[in-house]
DNA sequence: GGTAAGATCCGCT
DNA sequence: GCGGATCTTACCT
């Protein structure tokens, strides 16, 4: 009686533009298996980032060493380091000549609460464990080591069908923390879910000391 | 070689 | 609600 692993989403799932993939990711299950523990979460908030046409996308200025994975095959993880201390996890999607991705902004941990809580020592409630993109990456144990990992059938990640919410519960709005293309409603979330991160408009960084 | 801004989070007021 | 932490990336000279 071997337990059959649940069927993963088809690879063609990611062979669509980010704006089409993003809302379709809501309610899906992402499982991450690492030596430090296995964590599975239900995605509740995502953001789409397109390619050269999207000034907010890391792919906007062309291929670099950092964003090379975005220009590779869809269905892989793009992990970047930001603000000097945080990692964020994206899923690469769209045709190879239209590099894009979906930022995973929030989710509800449904398995592996213990390892997630160990990594998120400051988190008080279960709903806070993956509430926000950097928190989500930390709860899963993701860092740059996972950059480029296969999300469909890789040893680390596995994306499962899960239970998509009814269309009426899917909401959209401006992307968070983005100064460019702020009027593009490419952030999608499950309405009323407590794990969705609070919206915060982009705030300009204060001038360095010394006036 | 220097510098400014960044797909953020947390603690304090 | 506001500002500090902390460092990588990319653009400018």
JSON list of C-alpha atoms (C1' of nucleotides) in Angstrom, two decimals:
[
{"chain": "A", "resi": 1, "resn": "UNK", "atom": "CA", "xyz": [0.00, 0.00, 0.00]},
{"chain": "A", "resi": 2, "resn": "UNK", "atom": "CA", "xyz": [2.17, 2.71, -1.20]},
{"chain": "A", "resi": 3, "resn": "UNK", "atom": "CA", "xyz": [0.67, 6.11, -1.04]},
{"chain": "A", "resi": 4, "resn": "UNK", "atom": "CA", "xyz": [0.41, 7.54, -4.50]},
{"chain": "A", "resi": 5, "resn": "UNK", "atom": "CA", "xyz": [1.59, 11.13, -4.52]},
{"chain": "A", "resi": 6, "resn": "UNK", "atom": "CA", "xyz": [-1.11, 13.49, -5.69]},
{"chain": "A", "resi": 7, "resn": "UNK", "atom": "CA", "xyz": [-0.86, 14.32, -9.37]},
{"chain": "A", "resi": 8, "resn": "UNK", "atom": "CA", "xyz": [1.03, 17.52, -9.96]},
{"chain": "A", "resi": 9, "resn": "UNK", "atom": "CA", "xyz": [-0.21, 20.24, -12.25]},
{"chain": "A", "resi": 10, "resn": "UNK", "atom": "CA", "xyz": [0.66, 19.79, -15.89]},
{"chain": "A", "resi": 11, "resn": "UNK", "atom": "CA", "xyz": [3.74, 21.53, -17.17]},
{"chain": "A", "resi": 12, "resn": "UNK", "atom": "CA", "xyz": [1.59, 23.33, -19.75]},
{"chain": "A", "resi": 13, "resn": "UNK", "atom": "CA", "xyz": [-0.01, 25.14, -16.83]},
{"chain": "A", "resi": 14, "resn": "UNK", "atom": "CA", "xyz": [2.92, 27.56, -16.88]},
{"chain": "A", "resi": 15, "resn": "UNK", "atom": "CA", "xyz": [3.01, 27.94, -20.65]},
{"chain": "A", "resi": 16, "resn": "UNK", "atom": "CA", "xyz": [0.71, 30.95, -20.45]},
{"chain": "A", "resi": 17, "resn": "UNK", "atom": "CA", "xyz": [1.21, 34.65, -19.74]},
{"chain": "A", "resi": 18, "resn": "UNK", "atom": "CA", "xyz": [1.77, 35.53, -16.06]},
{"chain": "A", "resi": 19, "resn": "UNK", "atom": "CA", "xyz": [-1.48, 37.48, -15.86]},
{"chain": "A", "resi": 20, "resn": "UNK", "atom": "CA", "xyz": [-3.37, 34.31, -16.83]},
{"chain": "A", "resi": 21, "resn": "UNK", "atom": "CA", "xyz": [-1.39, 31.98, -14.59]},
{"chain": "A", "resi": 22, "resn": "UNK", "atom": "CA", "xyz": [-1.51, 34.18, -11.49]},
{"chain": "A", "resi": 23, "resn": "UNK", "atom": "CA", "xyz": [-5.25, 34.00, -10.65]},
{"chain": "A", "resi": 24, "resn": "UNK", "atom": "CA", "xyz": [-5.20, 30.31, -11.55]},
{"chain": "A", "resi": 25, "resn": "UNK", "atom": "CA", "xyz": [-2.60, 29.69, -8.84]},
{"chain": "A", "resi": 26, "resn": "UNK", "atom": "CA", "xyz": [-4.95, 30.75, -6.05]},
{"chain": "A", "resi": 27, "resn": "UNK", "atom": "CA", "xyz": [-6.02, 27.79, -3.94]},
{"chain": "A", "resi": 28, "resn": "UNK", "atom": "CA", "xyz": [-3.27, 25.57, -5.36]},
{"chain": "A", "resi": 29, "resn": "UNK", "atom": "CA", "xyz": [-0.96, 23.71, -3.01]},
{"chain": "A", "resi": 30, "resn": "UNK", "atom": "CA", "xyz": [2.79, 24.22, -3.06]},
{"chain": "A", "resi": 31, "resn": "UNK", "atom": "CA", "xyz": [4.87, 21.66, -1.24]},
{"chain": "A", "resi": 32, "resn": "UNK", "atom": "CA", "xyz": [8.51, 22.30, -0.47]},
{"chain": "A", "resi": 33, "resn": "UNK", "atom": "CA", "xyz": [10.71, 19.44, 0.74]},
{"chain": "A", "resi": 34, "resn": "UNK", "atom": "CA", "xyz": [14.08, 20.32, 2.23]},
{"chain": "A", "resi": 35, "resn": "UNK", "atom": "CA", "xyz": [16.38, 18.61, 4.73]},
{"chain": "A", "resi": 36, "resn": "UNK", "atom": "CA", "xyz": [15.16, 21.04, 7.37]},
{"chain": "A", "resi": 37, "resn": "UNK", "atom": "CA", "xyz": [11.56, 19.97, 6.89]},
{"chain": "A", "resi": 38, "resn": "UNK", "atom": "CA", "xyz": [8.59, 19.72, 4.53]},
{"chain": "A", "resi": 39, "resn": "UNK", "atom": "CA", "xyz": [6.07, 22.55, 4.35]},
{"chain": "A", "resi": 40, "resn": "UNK", "atom": "CA", "xyz": [2.93, 22.65, 2.24]},
{"chain": "A", "resi": 41, "resn": "UNK", "atom": "CA", "xyz": [0.79, 25.73, 1.84]},
{"chain": "A", "resi": 42, "resn": "UNK", "atom": "CA", "xyz": [-2.33, 26.87, 0.02]},
{"chain": "A", "resi": 43, "resn": "UNK", "atom": "CA", "xyz": [-1.66, 29.94, -2.10]},
{"chain": "A", "resi": 44, "resn": "UNK", "atom": "CA", "xyz": [-3.90, 32.88, -1.22]},
{"chain": "A", "resi": 45, "resn": "UNK", "atom": "CA", "xyz": [-2.17, 35.90, -2.80]},
{"chain": "A", "resi": 46, "resn": "UNK", "atom": "CA", "xyz": [-0.02, 36.33, -5.93]},
{"chain": "A", "resi": 47, "resn": "UNK", "atom": "CA", "xyz": [1.24, 39.01, -8.29]},
{"chain": "A", "resi": 48, "resn": "UNK", "atom": "CA", "xyz": [1.94, 38.79, -12.03]},
{"chain": "A", "resi": 49, "resn": "UNK", "atom": "CA", "xyz": [5.07, 40.26, -13.59]},
{"chain": "A", "resi": 50, "resn": "UNK", "atom": "CA", "xyz": [5.47, 40.28, -17.35]},
{"chain": "A", "resi": 51, "resn": "UNK", "atom": "CA", "xyz": [8.53, 40.66, -19.50]},
{"chain": "A", "resi": 52, "resn": "UNK", "atom": "CA", "xyz": [10.05, 43.56, -21.44]},
{"chain": "A", "resi": 53, "resn": "UNK", "atom": "CA", "xyz": [6.71, 45.38, -21.54]},
{"chain": "A", "resi": 54, "resn": "UNK", "atom": "CA", "xyz": [6.39, 45.57, -17.76]},
{"chain": "A", "resi": 55, "resn": "UNK", "atom": "CA", "xyz": [8.55, 48.26, -16.12]},
{"chain": "A", "resi": 56, "resn": "UNK", "atom": "CA", "xyz": [7.95, 46.67, -12.72]},
{"chain": "A", "resi": 57, "resn": "UNK", "atom": "CA", "xyz": [9.36, 43.32, -13.80]},
{"chain": "A", "resi": 58, "resn": "UNK", "atom": "CA", "xyz": [12.91, 42.22, -13.13]},
{"chain": "A", "resi": 59, "resn": "UNK", "atom": "CA", "xyz": [13.00, 41.12, -16.76]},
{"chain": "A", "resi": 60, "resn": "UNK", "atom": "CA", "xyz": [12.29, 44.67, -17.95]},
{"chain": "A", "resi": 61, "resn": "UNK", "atom": "CA", "xyz": [15.94, 45.57, -18.49]},
{"chain": "A", "resi": 62, "resn": "UNK", "atom": "CA", "xyz": [16.91, 42.33, -20.13]},
{"chain": "A", "resi": 63, "resn": "UNK", "atom": "CA", "xyz": [18.70, 39.25, -18.97]},
{"chain": "A", "resi": 64, "resn": "UNK", "atom": "CA", "xyz": [21.24, 39.45, -16.17]},
{"chain": "A", "resi": 65, "resn": "UNK", "atom": "CA", "xyz": [22.92, 36.90, -13.93]},
{"chain": "A", "resi": 66, "resn": "UNK", "atom": "CA", "xyz": [20.30, 37.55, -11.29]},
{"chain": "A", "resi": 67, "resn": "UNK", "atom": "CA", "xyz": [17.17, 37.12, -13.39]},
{"chain": "A", "resi": 68, "resn": "UNK", "atom": "CA", "xyz": [18.52, 34.52, -15.85]},
{"chain": "A", "resi": 69, "resn": "UNK", "atom": "CA", "xyz": [16.00, 31.93, -14.65]},
{"chain": "A", "resi": 70, "resn": "UNK", "atom": "CA", "xyz": [13.13, 34.14, -15.81]},
{"chain": "A", "resi": 71, "resn": "UNK", "atom": "CA", "xyz": [14.44, 33.77, -19.34]},
{"chain": "A", "resi": 72, "resn": "UNK", "atom": "CA", "xyz": [14.56, 30.00, -19.06]},
{"chain": "A", "resi": 73, "resn": "UNK", "atom": "CA", "xyz": [11.80, 27.38, -19.37]},
{"chain": "A", "resi": 74, "resn": "UNK", "atom": "CA", "xyz": [8.50, 27.95, -17.54]},
{"chain": "A", "resi": 75, "resn": "UNK", "atom": "CA", "xyz": [7.61, 25.98, -14.44]},
{"chain": "A", "resi": 76, "resn": "UNK", "atom": "CA", "xyz": [10.76, 26.80, -12.52]},
{"chain": "A", "resi": 77, "resn": "UNK", "atom": "CA", "xyz": [11.43, 28.80, -9.37]},
{"chain": "A", "resi": 78, "resn": "UNK", "atom": "CA", "xyz": [12.97, 32.26, -9.56]},
{"chain": "A", "resi": 79, "resn": "UNK", "atom": "CA", "xyz": [14.33, 33.31, -6.17]},
{"chain": "A", "resi": 80, "resn": "UNK", "atom": "CA", "xyz": [15.82, 36.73, -5.61]},
{"chain": "A", "resi": 81, "resn": "UNK", "atom": "CA", "xyz": [17.29, 38.55, -2.62]},
{"chain": "A", "resi": 82, "resn": "UNK", "atom": "CA", "xyz": [16.02, 42.00, -1.76]},
{"chain": "A", "resi": 83, "resn": "UNK", "atom": "CA", "xyz": [16.21, 44.74, 0.86]},
{"chain": "A", "resi": 84, "resn": "UNK", "atom": "CA", "xyz": [19.45, 43.24, 2.11]},
{"chain": "A", "resi": 85, "resn": "UNK", "atom": "CA", "xyz": [17.71, 40.50, 4.07]},
{"chain": "A", "resi": 86, "resn": "UNK", "atom": "CA", "xyz": [14.74, 38.94, 2.33]},
{"chain": "A", "resi": 87, "resn": "UNK", "atom": "CA", "xyz": [14.17, 36.25, -0.27]},
{"chain": "A", "resi": 88, "resn": "UNK", "atom": "CA", "xyz": [11.15, 36.17, -2.57]},
{"chain": "A", "resi": 89, "resn": "UNK", "atom": "CA", "xyz": [9.84, 33.20, -4.54]},
{"chain": "A", "resi": 90, "resn": "UNK", "atom": "CA", "xyz": [8.45, 33.45, -8.08]},
{"chain": "A", "resi": 91, "resn": "UNK", "atom": "CA", "xyz": [7.19, 30.87, -10.53]},
{"chain": "A", "resi": 92, "resn": "UNK", "atom": "CA", "xyz": [8.45, 31.42, -14.07]},
{"chain": "A", "resi": 93, "resn": "UNK", "atom": "CA", "xyz": [5.75, 31.27, -16.71]},
{"chain": "A", "resi": 94, "resn": "UNK", "atom": "CA", "xyz": [4.96, 32.37, -20.23]},
{"chain": "A", "resi": 95, "resn": "UNK", "atom": "CA", "xyz": [6.73, 31.47, -23.49]},
{"chain": "A", "resi": 96, "resn": "UNK", "atom": "CA", "xyz": [10.51, 31.65, -23.38]},
{"chain": "A", "resi": 97, "resn": "UNK", "atom": "CA", "xyz": [10.54, 34.71, -25.62]},
{"chain": "A", "resi": 98, "resn": "UNK", "atom": "CA", "xyz": [8.18, 36.47, -23.22]},
{"chain": "A", "resi": 99, "resn": "UNK", "atom": "CA", "xyz": [9.92, 36.01, -19.87]},
{"chain": "A", "resi": 100, "resn": "UNK", "atom": "CA", "xyz": [7.63, 36.55, -16.93]},
{"chain": "A", "resi": 101, "resn": "UNK", "atom": "CA", "xyz": [6.77, 35.25, -13.53]},
{"chain": "A", "resi": 102, "resn": "UNK", "atom": "CA", "xyz": [4.33, 35.20, -10.67]},
{"chain": "A", "resi": 103, "resn": "UNK", "atom": "CA", "xyz": [5.41, 36.38, -7.22]},
{"chain": "A", "resi": 104, "resn": "UNK", "atom": "CA", "xyz": [3.99, 34.20, -4.45]},
{"chain": "A", "resi": 105, "resn": "UNK", "atom": "CA", "xyz": [2.90, 36.75, -1.87]},
{"chain": "A", "resi": 106, "resn": "UNK", "atom": "CA", "xyz": [1.01, 34.76, 0.74]},
{"chain": "A", "resi": 107, "resn": "UNK", "atom": "CA", "xyz": [-0.37, 31.37, 1.67]},
{"chain": "A", "resi": 108, "resn": "UNK", "atom": "CA", "xyz": [-1.82, 29.31, 4.48]},
{"chain": "A", "resi": 109, "resn": "UNK", "atom": "CA", "xyz": [0.39, 26.60, 5.92]},
{"chain": "A", "resi": 110, "resn": "UNK", "atom": "CA", "xyz": [-1.55, 23.35, 5.90]},
{"chain": "A", "resi": 111, "resn": "UNK", "atom": "CA", "xyz": [1.29, 20.94, 6.58]},
{"chain": "A", "resi": 112, "resn": "UNK", "atom": "CA", "xyz": [4.61, 21.35, 8.34]},
{"chain": "A", "resi": 113, "resn": "UNK", "atom": "CA", "xyz": [3.57, 24.04, 10.78]},
{"chain": "A", "resi": 114, "resn": "UNK", "atom": "CA", "xyz": [6.44, 23.02, 13.05]},
{"chain": "A", "resi": 115, "resn": "UNK", "atom": "CA", "xyz": [9.33, 23.59, 10.62]},
{"chain": "A", "resi": 116, "resn": "UNK", "atom": "CA", "xyz": [7.60, 26.74, 9.35]},
{"chain": "A", "resi": 117, "resn": "UNK", "atom": "CA", "xyz": [7.29, 28.08, 12.87]},
{"chain": "A", "resi": 118, "resn": "UNK", "atom": "CA", "xyz": [10.90, 27.24, 13.66]},
{"chain": "A", "resi": 119, "resn": "UNK", "atom": "CA", "xyz": [12.04, 29.31, 10.67]},
{"chain": "A", "resi": 120, "resn": "UNK", "atom": "CA", "xyz": [9.59, 32.10, 11.56]},
{"chain": "A", "resi": 121, "resn": "UNK", "atom": "CA", "xyz": [10.40, 32.52, 15.21]},
{"chain": "A", "resi": 122, "resn": "UNK", "atom": "CA", "xyz": [8.76, 35.93, 15.38]},
{"chain": "A", "resi": 123, "resn": "UNK", "atom": "CA", "xyz": [5.44, 34.70, 14.04]},
{"chain": "A", "resi": 124, "resn": "UNK", "atom": "CA", "xyz": [2.70, 34.44, 16.63]},
{"chain": "A", "resi": 125, "resn": "UNK", "atom": "CA", "xyz": [-0.28, 33.08, 14.75]},
{"chain": "A", "resi": 126, "resn": "UNK", "atom": "CA", "xyz": [-0.41, 30.34, 12.15]},
{"chain": "A", "resi": 127, "resn": "UNK", "atom": "CA", "xyz": [-1.98, 32.75, 9.70]},
{"chain": "A", "resi": 128, "resn": "UNK", "atom": "CA", "xyz": [1.12, 34.97, 9.91]},
{"chain": "A", "resi": 129, "resn": "UNK", "atom": "CA", "xyz": [3.58, 32.22, 8.95]},
{"chain": "A", "resi": 130, "resn": "UNK", "atom": "CA", "xyz": [3.39, 32.96, 5.21]},
{"chain": "A", "resi": 131, "resn": "UNK", "atom": "CA", "xyz": [1.62, 36.34, 5.20]},
{"chain": "A", "resi": 132, "resn": "UNK", "atom": "CA", "xyz": [3.84, 38.29, 2.81]},
{"chain": "A", "resi": 133, "resn": "UNK", "atom": "CA", "xyz": [6.35, 37.25, 0.11]},
{"chain": "A", "resi": 134, "resn": "UNK", "atom": "CA", "xyz": [9.45, 37.24, 2.30]},
{"chain": "A", "resi": 135, "resn": "UNK", "atom": "CA", "xyz": [7.62, 35.46, 5.10]},
{"chain": "A", "resi": 136, "resn": "UNK", "atom": "CA", "xyz": [6.36, 32.86, 2.64]},
{"chain": "A", "resi": 137, "resn": "UNK", "atom": "CA", "xyz": [9.87, 32.16, 1.36]},
{"chain": "A", "resi": 138, "resn": "UNK", "atom": "CA", "xyz": [11.21, 31.94, 4.89]},
{"chain": "A", "resi": 139, "resn": "UNK", "atom": "CA", "xyz": [8.42, 29.60, 6.03]},
{"chain": "A", "resi": 140, "resn": "UNK", "atom": "CA", "xyz": [9.19, 27.28, 3.12]},
{"chain": "A", "resi": 141, "resn": "UNK", "atom": "CA", "xyz": [12.92, 27.48, 3.84]},
{"chain": "A", "resi": 142, "resn": "UNK", "atom": "CA", "xyz": [13.66, 28.91, 0.40]},
{"chain": "A", "resi": 143, "resn": "UNK", "atom": "CA", "xyz": [16.81, 30.84, -0.43]},
{"chain": "A", "resi": 144, "resn": "UNK", "atom": "CA", "xyz": [18.96, 31.33, -3.53]},
{"chain": "A", "resi": 145, "resn": "UNK", "atom": "CA", "xyz": [19.86, 27.63, -3.41]},
{"chain": "A", "resi": 146, "resn": "UNK", "atom": "CA", "xyz": [16.41, 26.93, -4.86]},
{"chain": "A", "resi": 147, "resn": "UNK", "atom": "CA", "xyz": [16.79, 29.44, -7.72]},
{"chain": "A", "resi": 148, "resn": "UNK", "atom": "CA", "xyz": [16.02, 27.55, -10.91]},
{"chain": "A", "resi": 149, "resn": "UNK", "atom": "CA", "xyz": [14.44, 24.49, -9.24]},
{"chain": "A", "resi": 150, "resn": "UNK", "atom": "CA", "xyz": [11.74, 22.67, -11.15]},
{"chain": "A", "resi": 151, "resn": "UNK", "atom": "CA", "xyz": [8.34, 23.40, -9.63]},
{"chain": "A", "resi": 152, "resn": "UNK", "atom": "CA", "xyz": [6.32, 20.82, -11.56]},
{"chain": "A", "resi": 153, "resn": "UNK", "atom": "CA", "xyz": [8.26, 17.62, -10.83]},
{"chain": "A", "resi": 154, "resn": "UNK", "atom": "CA", "xyz": [11.41, 18.63, -9.04]},
{"chain": "A", "resi": 155, "resn": "UNK", "atom": "CA", "xyz": [12.81, 17.03, -5.91]},
{"chain": "A", "resi": 156, "resn": "UNK", "atom": "CA", "xyz": [12.19, 20.16, -3.86]},
{"chain": "A", "resi": 157, "resn": "UNK", "atom": "CA", "xyz": [8.95, 21.70, -5.10]},
{"chain": "A", "resi": 158, "resn": "UNK", "atom": "CA", "xyz": [5.65, 20.14, -6.10]},
{"chain": "A", "resi": 159, "resn": "UNK", "atom": "CA", "xyz": [2.63, 22.14, -7.19]},
{"chain": "A", "resi": 160, "resn": "UNK", "atom": "CA", "xyz": [-0.65, 20.31, -6.62]},
{"chain": "A", "resi": 161, "resn": "UNK", "atom": "CA", "xyz": [-4.13, 21.14, -7.96]},
{"chain": "A", "resi": 162, "resn": "UNK", "atom": "CA", "xyz": [-5.56, 21.92, -4.54]},
{"chain": "A", "resi": 163, "resn": "UNK", "atom": "CA", "xyz": [-8.95, 23.62, -4.37]},
{"chain": "A", "resi": 164, "resn": "UNK", "atom": "CA", "xyz": [-9.31, 26.81, -6.41]},
{"chain": "A", "resi": 165, "resn": "UNK", "atom": "CA", "xyz": [-11.74, 29.29, -4.88]},
{"chain": "A", "resi": 166, "resn": "UNK", "atom": "CA", "xyz": [-15.01, 30.15, -6.64]},
{"chain": "A", "resi": 167, "resn": "UNK", "atom": "CA", "xyz": [-14.44, 32.98, -9.13]},
{"chain": "A", "resi": 168, "resn": "UNK", "atom": "CA", "xyz": [-16.52, 35.34, -7.02]},
{"chain": "A", "resi": 169, "resn": "UNK", "atom": "CA", "xyz": [-13.93, 35.09, -4.24]},
{"chain": "A", "resi": 170, "resn": "UNK", "atom": "CA", "xyz": [-11.02, 36.08, -6.48]},
{"chain": "A", "resi": 171, "resn": "UNK", "atom": "CA", "xyz": [-10.20, 39.75, -6.17]},
{"chain": "A", "resi": 172, "resn": "UNK", "atom": "CA", "xyz": [-7.62, 41.85, -8.01]},
{"chain": "A", "resi": 173, "resn": "UNK", "atom": "CA", "xyz": [-5.91, 45.17, -7.47]},
{"chain": "A", "resi": 174, "resn": "UNK", "atom": "CA", "xyz": [-2.67, 47.13, -7.86]},
{"chain": "A", "resi": 175, "resn": "UNK", "atom": "CA", "xyz": [0.59, 45.40, -7.11]},
{"chain": "A", "resi": 176, "resn": "UNK", "atom": "CA", "xyz": [2.11, 46.02, -3.70]},
{"chain": "A", "resi": 177, "resn": "UNK", "atom": "CA", "xyz": [5.32, 47.96, -3.20]},
{"chain": "A", "resi": 178, "resn": "UNK", "atom": "CA", "xyz": [5.65, 48.70, -6.89]},
{"chain": "A", "resi": 179, "resn": "UNK", "atom": "CA", "xyz": [6.27, 52.24, -8.05]},
{"chain": "A", "resi": 180, "resn": "UNK", "atom": "CA", "xyz": [6.13, 51.55, -11.79]},
{"chain": "A", "resi": 181, "resn": "UNK", "atom": "CA", "xyz": [2.84, 50.63, -13.46]},
{"chain": "A", "resi": 182, "resn": "UNK", "atom": "CA", "xyz": [1.02, 51.10, -10.17]},
{"chain": "A", "resi": 183, "resn": "UNK", "atom": "CA", "xyz": [-2.32, 51.21, -11.97]},
{"chain": "A", "resi": 184, "resn": "UNK", "atom": "CA", "xyz": [-1.98, 47.71, -13.38]},
{"chain": "A", "resi": 185, "resn": "UNK", "atom": "CA", "xyz": [-4.29, 45.43, -11.33]},
{"chain": "A", "resi": 186, "resn": "UNK", "atom": "CA", "xyz": [-2.08, 42.37, -11.46]},
{"chain": "A", "resi": 187, "resn": "UNK", "atom": "CA", "xyz": [-2.29, 41.41, -7.80]},
{"chain": "A", "resi": 188, "resn": "UNK", "atom": "CA", "xyz": [-4.77, 38.61, -7.13]},
{"chain": "A", "resi": 189, "resn": "UNK", "atom": "CA", "xyz": [-5.99, 37.27, -3.81]},
{"chain": "A", "resi": 190, "resn": "UNK", "atom": "CA", "xyz": [-8.72, 35.22, -2.17]},
{"chain": "A", "resi": 191, "resn": "UNK", "atom": "CA", "xyz": [-11.23, 37.60, -0.70]},
{"chain": "A", "resi": 192, "resn": "UNK", "atom": "CA", "xyz": [-11.59, 37.44, 3.04]},
{"chain": "A", "resi": 193, "resn": "UNK", "atom": "CA", "xyz": [-8.73, 35.01, 3.64]},
{"chain": "A", "resi": 194, "resn": "UNK", "atom": "CA", "xyz": [-6.87, 35.97, 6.84]},
{"chain": "A", "resi": 195, "resn": "UNK", "atom": "CA", "xyz": [-3.48, 34.96, 5.40]},
{"chain": "A", "resi": 196, "resn": "UNK", "atom": "CA", "xyz": [-3.57, 37.64, 2.69]},
{"chain": "A", "resi": 197, "resn": "UNK", "atom": "CA", "xyz": [-1.05, 40.38, 3.41]},
{"chain": "A", "resi": 198, "resn": "UNK", "atom": "CA", "xyz": [-2.33, 43.91, 3.98]},
{"chain": "A", "resi": 199, "resn": "UNK", "atom": "CA", "xyz": [-1.98, 46.17, 0.97]},
{"chain": "A", "resi": 200, "resn": "UNK", "atom": "CA", "xyz": [0.69, 48.79, 1.19]},
{"chain": "A", "resi": 201, "resn": "UNK", "atom": "CA", "xyz": [1.31, 51.32, -1.52]},
{"chain": "A", "resi": 202, "resn": "UNK", "atom": "CA", "xyz": [4.87, 51.94, -2.58]},
{"chain": "A", "resi": 203, "resn": "UNK", "atom": "CA", "xyz": [6.68, 54.28, -0.20]},
{"chain": "A", "resi": 204, "resn": "UNK", "atom": "CA", "xyz": [9.66, 56.24, -1.39]},
{"chain": "A", "resi": 205, "resn": "UNK", "atom": "CA", "xyz": [12.78, 55.55, 0.61]},
{"chain": "A", "resi": 206, "resn": "UNK", "atom": "CA", "xyz": [13.87, 58.30, 2.89]},
{"chain": "A", "resi": 207, "resn": "UNK", "atom": "CA", "xyz": [16.98, 60.28, 2.06]},
{"chain": "A", "resi": 208, "resn": "UNK", "atom": "CA", "xyz": [20.19, 58.99, 3.70]},
{"chain": "A", "resi": 209, "resn": "UNK", "atom": "CA", "xyz": [21.45, 60.68, 6.83]},
{"chain": "A", "resi": 210, "resn": "UNK", "atom": "CA", "xyz": [23.42, 63.85, 6.55]},
{"chain": "A", "resi": 211, "resn": "UNK", "atom": "CA", "xyz": [20.42, 65.67, 5.18]},
{"chain": "B", "resi": 1, "resn": "DG", "atom": "C1'", "xyz": [34.60, 52.99, -8.59]},
{"chain": "B", "resi": 2, "resn": "DG", "atom": "C1'", "xyz": [30.53, 55.31, -6.50]},
{"chain": "B", "resi": 3, "resn": "DT", "atom": "C1'", "xyz": [25.75, 55.64, -5.45]},
{"chain": "B", "resi": 4, "resn": "DA", "atom": "C1'", "xyz": [20.70, 55.23, -5.22]},
{"chain": "B", "resi": 5, "resn": "DA", "atom": "C1'", "xyz": [16.77, 52.35, -4.94]},
{"chain": "B", "resi": 6, "resn": "DG", "atom": "C1'", "xyz": [14.67, 48.11, -4.09]},
{"chain": "B", "resi": 7, "resn": "DA", "atom": "C1'", "xyz": [8.35, 42.94, -5.88]},
{"chain": "B", "resi": 8, "resn": "DT", "atom": "C1'", "xyz": [10.06, 43.82, 2.78]},
{"chain": "B", "resi": 9, "resn": "DC", "atom": "C1'", "xyz": [9.62, 42.99, 7.70]},
{"chain": "B", "resi": 10, "resn": "DC", "atom": "C1'", "xyz": [9.77, 44.21, 12.46]},
{"chain": "B", "resi": 11, "resn": "DG", "atom": "C1'", "xyz": [9.81, 46.98, 16.59]},
{"chain": "B", "resi": 12, "resn": "DC", "atom": "C1'", "xyz": [8.59, 51.06, 18.65]},
{"chain": "B", "resi": 13, "resn": "DT", "atom": "C1'", "xyz": [5.53, 55.26, 19.38]},
{"chain": "C", "resi": 1, "resn": "DG", "atom": "C1'", "xyz": [1.79, 54.81, 11.55]},
{"chain": "C", "resi": 2, "resn": "DC", "atom": "C1'", "xyz": [6.78, 55.47, 10.93]},
{"chain": "C", "resi": 3, "resn": "DG", "atom": "C1'", "xyz": [11.57, 54.55, 10.33]},
{"chain": "C", "resi": 4, "resn": "DG", "atom": "C1'", "xyz": [15.64, 51.43, 10.74]},
{"chain": "C", "resi": 5, "resn": "DA", "atom": "C1'", "xyz": [17.94, 47.26, 9.32]},
{"chain": "C", "resi": 6, "resn": "DT", "atom": "C1'", "xyz": [20.98, 45.40, 5.69]},
{"chain": "C", "resi": 7, "resn": "DC", "atom": "C1'", "xyz": [23.18, 44.23, 1.02]},
{"chain": "C", "resi": 8, "resn": "DT", "atom": "C1'", "xyz": [22.64, 43.27, -3.81]},
{"chain": "C", "resi": 9, "resn": "DT", "atom": "C1'", "xyz": [21.85, 45.01, -8.22]},
{"chain": "C", "resi": 10, "resn": "DA", "atom": "C1'", "xyz": [22.15, 48.15, -11.81]},
{"chain": "C", "resi": 11, "resn": "DC", "atom": "C1'", "xyz": [23.08, 52.54, -13.57]},
{"chain": "C", "resi": 12, "resn": "DC", "atom": "C1'", "xyz": [26.14, 56.55, -13.78]},
{"chain": "C", "resi": 13, "resn": "DT", "atom": "C1'", "xyz": [30.70, 58.82, -14.30]}
]
